[in-house]
CSV table of C-alpha atoms in Angstrom, one decimal:
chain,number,residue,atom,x,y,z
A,3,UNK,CA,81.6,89.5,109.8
A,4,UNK,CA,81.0,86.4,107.9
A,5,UNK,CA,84.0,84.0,107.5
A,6,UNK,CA,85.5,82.9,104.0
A,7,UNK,CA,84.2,79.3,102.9
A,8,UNK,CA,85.3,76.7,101.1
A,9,UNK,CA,83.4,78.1,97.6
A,10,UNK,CA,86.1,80.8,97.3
A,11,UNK,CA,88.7,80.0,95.0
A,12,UNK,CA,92.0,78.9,95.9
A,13,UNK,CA,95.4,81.1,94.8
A,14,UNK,CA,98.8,79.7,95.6
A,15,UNK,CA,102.5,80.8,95.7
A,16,UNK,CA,104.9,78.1,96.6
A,17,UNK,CA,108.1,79.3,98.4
A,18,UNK,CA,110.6,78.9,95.7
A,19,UNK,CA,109.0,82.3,94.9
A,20,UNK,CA,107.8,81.0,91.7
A,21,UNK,CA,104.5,82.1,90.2
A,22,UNK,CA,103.0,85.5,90.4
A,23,UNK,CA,107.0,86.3,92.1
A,24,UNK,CA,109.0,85.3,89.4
A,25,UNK,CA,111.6,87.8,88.3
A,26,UNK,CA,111.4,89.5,92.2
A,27,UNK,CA,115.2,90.4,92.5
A,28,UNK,CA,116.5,88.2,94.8
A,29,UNK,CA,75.6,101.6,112.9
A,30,UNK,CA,74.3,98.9,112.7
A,31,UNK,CA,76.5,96.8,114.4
A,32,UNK,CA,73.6,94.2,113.8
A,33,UNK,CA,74.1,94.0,109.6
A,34,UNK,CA,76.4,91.1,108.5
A,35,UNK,CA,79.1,92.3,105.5
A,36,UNK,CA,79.6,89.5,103.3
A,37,UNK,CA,82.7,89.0,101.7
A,38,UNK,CA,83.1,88.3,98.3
A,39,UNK,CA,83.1,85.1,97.2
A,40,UNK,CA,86.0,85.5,94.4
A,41,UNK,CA,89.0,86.7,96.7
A,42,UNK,CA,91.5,84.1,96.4
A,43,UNK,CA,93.2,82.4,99.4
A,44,UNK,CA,96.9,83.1,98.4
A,45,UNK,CA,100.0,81.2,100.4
A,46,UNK,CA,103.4,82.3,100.0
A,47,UNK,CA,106.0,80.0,102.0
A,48,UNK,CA,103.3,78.3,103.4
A,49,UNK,CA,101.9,81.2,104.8
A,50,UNK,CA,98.6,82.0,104.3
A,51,UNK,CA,97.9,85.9,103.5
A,52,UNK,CA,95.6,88.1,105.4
A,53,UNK,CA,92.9,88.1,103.1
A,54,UNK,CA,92.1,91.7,104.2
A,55,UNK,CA,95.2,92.2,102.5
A,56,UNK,CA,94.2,91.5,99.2
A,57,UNK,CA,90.7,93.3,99.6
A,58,UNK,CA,93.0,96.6,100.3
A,59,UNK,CA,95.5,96.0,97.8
A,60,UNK,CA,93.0,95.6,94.8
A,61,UNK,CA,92.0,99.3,95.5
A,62,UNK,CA,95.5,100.3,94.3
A,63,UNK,CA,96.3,98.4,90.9
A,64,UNK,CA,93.3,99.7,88.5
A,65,UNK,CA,92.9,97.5,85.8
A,66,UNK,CA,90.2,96.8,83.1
A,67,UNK,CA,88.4,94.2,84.7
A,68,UNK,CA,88.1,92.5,88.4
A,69,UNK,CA,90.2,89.5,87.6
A,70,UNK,CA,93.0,91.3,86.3
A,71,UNK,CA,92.9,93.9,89.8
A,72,UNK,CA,93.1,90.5,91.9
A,73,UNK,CA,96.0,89.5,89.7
A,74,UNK,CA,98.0,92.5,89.6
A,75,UNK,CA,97.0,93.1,93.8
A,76,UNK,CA,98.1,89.2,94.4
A,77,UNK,CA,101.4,89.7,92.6
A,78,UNK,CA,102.0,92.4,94.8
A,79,UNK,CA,101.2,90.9,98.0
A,80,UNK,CA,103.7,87.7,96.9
A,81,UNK,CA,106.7,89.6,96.0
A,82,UNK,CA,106.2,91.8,99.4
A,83,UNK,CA,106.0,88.6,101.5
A,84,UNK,CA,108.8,87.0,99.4
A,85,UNK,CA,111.2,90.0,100.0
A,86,UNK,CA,109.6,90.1,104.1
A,87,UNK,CA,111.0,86.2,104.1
A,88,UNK,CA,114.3,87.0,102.8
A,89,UNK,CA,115.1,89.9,105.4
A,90,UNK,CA,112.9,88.4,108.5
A,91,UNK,CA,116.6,88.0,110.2
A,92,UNK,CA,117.1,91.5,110.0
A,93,UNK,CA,113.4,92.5,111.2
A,94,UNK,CA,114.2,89.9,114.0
A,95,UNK,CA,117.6,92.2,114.6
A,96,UNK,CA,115.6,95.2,115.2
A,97,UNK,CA,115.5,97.0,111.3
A,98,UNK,CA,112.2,97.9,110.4
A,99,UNK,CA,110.6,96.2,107.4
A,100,UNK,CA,110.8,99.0,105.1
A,101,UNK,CA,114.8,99.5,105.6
A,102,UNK,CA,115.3,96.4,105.5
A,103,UNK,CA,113.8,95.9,102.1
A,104,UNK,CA,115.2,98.9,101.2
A,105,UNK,CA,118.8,97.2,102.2
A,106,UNK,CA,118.0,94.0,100.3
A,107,UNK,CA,117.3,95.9,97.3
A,108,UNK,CA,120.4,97.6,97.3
A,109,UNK,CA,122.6,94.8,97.6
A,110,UNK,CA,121.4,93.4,94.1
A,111,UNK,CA,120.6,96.7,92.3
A,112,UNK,CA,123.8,98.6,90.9
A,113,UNK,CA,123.5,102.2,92.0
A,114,UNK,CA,123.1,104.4,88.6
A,115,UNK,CA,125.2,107.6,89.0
A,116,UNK,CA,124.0,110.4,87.2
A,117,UNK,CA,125.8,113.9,86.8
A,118,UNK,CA,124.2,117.5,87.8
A,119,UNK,CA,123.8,118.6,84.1
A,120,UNK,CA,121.8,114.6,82.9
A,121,UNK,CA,119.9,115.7,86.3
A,122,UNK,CA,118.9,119.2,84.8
A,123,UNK,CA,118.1,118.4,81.4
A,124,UNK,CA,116.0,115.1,82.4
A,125,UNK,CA,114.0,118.1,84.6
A,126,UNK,CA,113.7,120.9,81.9
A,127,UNK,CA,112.4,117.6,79.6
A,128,UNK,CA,109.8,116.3,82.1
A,129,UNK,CA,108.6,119.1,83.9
A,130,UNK,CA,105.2,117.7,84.2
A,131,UNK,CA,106.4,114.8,86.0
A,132,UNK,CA,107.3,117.4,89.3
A,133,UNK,CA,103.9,118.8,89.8
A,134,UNK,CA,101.7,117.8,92.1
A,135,UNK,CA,98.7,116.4,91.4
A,136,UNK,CA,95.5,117.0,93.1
A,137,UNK,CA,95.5,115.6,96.3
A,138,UNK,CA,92.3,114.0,98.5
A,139,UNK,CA,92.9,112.9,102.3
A,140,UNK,CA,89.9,110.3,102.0
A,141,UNK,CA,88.3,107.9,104.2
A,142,UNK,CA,85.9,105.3,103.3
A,143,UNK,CA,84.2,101.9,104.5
A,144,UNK,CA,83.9,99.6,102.1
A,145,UNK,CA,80.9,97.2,101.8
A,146,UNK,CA,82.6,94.4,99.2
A,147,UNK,CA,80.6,92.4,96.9
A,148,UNK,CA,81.4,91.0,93.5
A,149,UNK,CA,80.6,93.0,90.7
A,150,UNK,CA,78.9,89.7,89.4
A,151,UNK,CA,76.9,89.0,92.7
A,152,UNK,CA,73.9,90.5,91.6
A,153,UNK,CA,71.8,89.8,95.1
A,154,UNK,CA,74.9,90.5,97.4
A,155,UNK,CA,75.5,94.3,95.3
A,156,UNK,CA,71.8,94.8,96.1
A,157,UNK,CA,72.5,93.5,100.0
A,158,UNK,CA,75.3,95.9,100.2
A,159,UNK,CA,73.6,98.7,98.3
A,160,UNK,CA,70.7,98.6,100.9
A,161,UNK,CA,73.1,98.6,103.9
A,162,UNK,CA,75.1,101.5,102.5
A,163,UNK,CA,71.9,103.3,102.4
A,164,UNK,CA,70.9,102.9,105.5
A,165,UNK,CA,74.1,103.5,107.3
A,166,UNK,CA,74.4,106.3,105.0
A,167,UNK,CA,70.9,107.6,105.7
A,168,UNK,CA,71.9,107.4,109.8
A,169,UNK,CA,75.2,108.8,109.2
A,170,UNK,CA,73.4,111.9,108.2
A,171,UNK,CA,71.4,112.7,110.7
A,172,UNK,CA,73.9,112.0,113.7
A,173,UNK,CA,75.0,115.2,115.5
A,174,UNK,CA,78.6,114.3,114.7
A,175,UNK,CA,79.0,112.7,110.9
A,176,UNK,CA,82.7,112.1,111.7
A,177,UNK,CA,82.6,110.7,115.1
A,178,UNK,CA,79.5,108.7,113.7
A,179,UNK,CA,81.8,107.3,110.6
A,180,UNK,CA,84.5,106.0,112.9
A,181,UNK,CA,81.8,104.0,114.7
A,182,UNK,CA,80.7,102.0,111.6
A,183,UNK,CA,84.2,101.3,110.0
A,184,UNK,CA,84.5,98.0,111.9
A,185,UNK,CA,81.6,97.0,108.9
A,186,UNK,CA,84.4,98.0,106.5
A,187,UNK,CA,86.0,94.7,104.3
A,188,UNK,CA,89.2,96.9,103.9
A,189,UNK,CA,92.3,97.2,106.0
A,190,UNK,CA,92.2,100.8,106.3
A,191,UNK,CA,89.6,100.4,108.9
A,192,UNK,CA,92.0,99.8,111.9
A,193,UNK,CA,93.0,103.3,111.2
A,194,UNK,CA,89.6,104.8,110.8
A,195,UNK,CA,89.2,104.1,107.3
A,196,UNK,CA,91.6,106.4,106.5
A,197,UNK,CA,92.8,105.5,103.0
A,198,UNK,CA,95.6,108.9,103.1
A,199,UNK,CA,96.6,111.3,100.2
A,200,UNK,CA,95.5,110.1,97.1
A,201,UNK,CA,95.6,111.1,93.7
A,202,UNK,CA,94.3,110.1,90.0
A,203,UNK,CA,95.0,107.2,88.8
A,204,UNK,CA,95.6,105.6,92.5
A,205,UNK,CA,92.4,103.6,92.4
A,206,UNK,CA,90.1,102.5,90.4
A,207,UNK,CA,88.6,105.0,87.5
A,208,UNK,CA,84.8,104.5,89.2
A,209,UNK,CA,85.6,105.5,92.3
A,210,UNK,CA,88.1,108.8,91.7
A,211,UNK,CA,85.9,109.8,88.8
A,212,UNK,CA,83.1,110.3,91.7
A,213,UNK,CA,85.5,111.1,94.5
A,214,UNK,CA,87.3,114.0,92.9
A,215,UNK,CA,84.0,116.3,92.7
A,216,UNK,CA,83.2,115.7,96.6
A,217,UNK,CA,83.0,118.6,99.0
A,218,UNK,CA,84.3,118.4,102.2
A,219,UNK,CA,82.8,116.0,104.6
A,220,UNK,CA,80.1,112.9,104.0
A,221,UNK,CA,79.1,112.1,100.7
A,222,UNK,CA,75.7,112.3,100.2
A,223,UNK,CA,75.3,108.5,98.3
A,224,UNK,CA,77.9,105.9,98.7
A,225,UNK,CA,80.0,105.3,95.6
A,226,UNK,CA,79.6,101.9,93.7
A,227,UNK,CA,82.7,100.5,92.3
A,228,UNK,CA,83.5,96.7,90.6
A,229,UNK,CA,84.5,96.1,94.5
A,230,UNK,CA,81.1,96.9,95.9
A,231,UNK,CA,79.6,100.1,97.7
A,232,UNK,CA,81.8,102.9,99.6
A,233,UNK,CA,80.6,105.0,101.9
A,234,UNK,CA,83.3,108.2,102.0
A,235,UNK,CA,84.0,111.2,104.1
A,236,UNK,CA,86.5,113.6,102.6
């Protein structure tokens, strides 16, 4: 996998927590994946971000365009790493990072106390918001490129096809799959490209729109998104 250069642009938090954190309460082993050339190096504290990160977080903030998905994911990241600085002496002590978020939280958000009946008539007036939506337990590997990289999308779009086109034919799909996600640009491949439960409006509207109507098992043509070309097994 290729490494970021210097023509990526440059994102950065200083460790006041200003910026993007203001207002936090206190098969084919062979193929080379590029990477994107607009995911922005992002320092918080003077620590520079996994920028794996940001290429997984991106999936979760849907937004109109690109640019406004690397804002919304970056913003997330900062406040995280923020909030992980302020309780590192408690990680250090043993708590693990969610609780001890959790904990910070708590000491500068009032608890809201609510009785049994506000409880009862919030449900009878929102009953929509206590169904379960349909659920997908996908996994994907992602083959990133900008949606403005005209020659790297027609790279990646060539590579999904052939791993896609090997994937097929393998005796095992699955066990085939969790060979090729090292080629994945997103996080989720340390963990098989598993990307969990999701539901609509989780990621971006391309890429549930064409999830939502798999069957079970290998997709038959990787699905192109703003962030490049998927290749998913449901």
């Amino acid at each position: 996998m290729s490494n970021c250069d210097s023509g990526y642009s440059s994102d950065s938090y200083n460790g006041s927590g200003h910026g993007a954190a203001t207002g936090v309460p206190s098969g084919i082993s062979e193929h080379v994946v590029q990477i994107p050339r607009s995911l922005p190096k992002i320092t918080v504290n003077g620590k520079l971000l996994d920028g794996d990160l940001l290429a997984r977080e991106i999936q979760y903030h849907p937004a109109k365009n690109f640019a406004e998905a690397k804002r919304k994911a970056s913003q997330a990241l900062v406040i995280r790493q923020v909030l992980l600085d302020k309780v590192q002496p408690a990680i250090d002590a043993g708590v693990d990072e969610e609780t001890a978020i959790a904990n910070l939280i708590d000491e500068h958000i009032p608890a809201i106390v609510v009785t049994e009946a506000e409880c009862e008539r919030f449900y009878r007036r929102n009953t929509a918001l206590f169904q379960t939506p349909p659920l997908m337990v996908v996994r994907h590997i992602l083959l990133a490129a900008d949606k403005d990289d005209l020659q790297g999308r027609a790279e990646q779009k060539k590579l999904a096809d052939k791993l896609l086109s090997d994937l097929h034919r393998a005796d095992n799909p699955l066990a085939a799959f969790a060979e090729q996600v090292h080629l994945s640009r997103c996080p989720s491949k340390s963990d098989g490209g598993l990307l969990g439960e999701i539901a609509a409006g989780q990621t971006v509207p391309e890429f549930e729109r064409q999830v939502f109507v798999l069957e079970e098992g290998l997709a038959a043509a990787p699905i192109e998104t703003r962030y490049g070309y998927h290749l998913v097994y449901v």
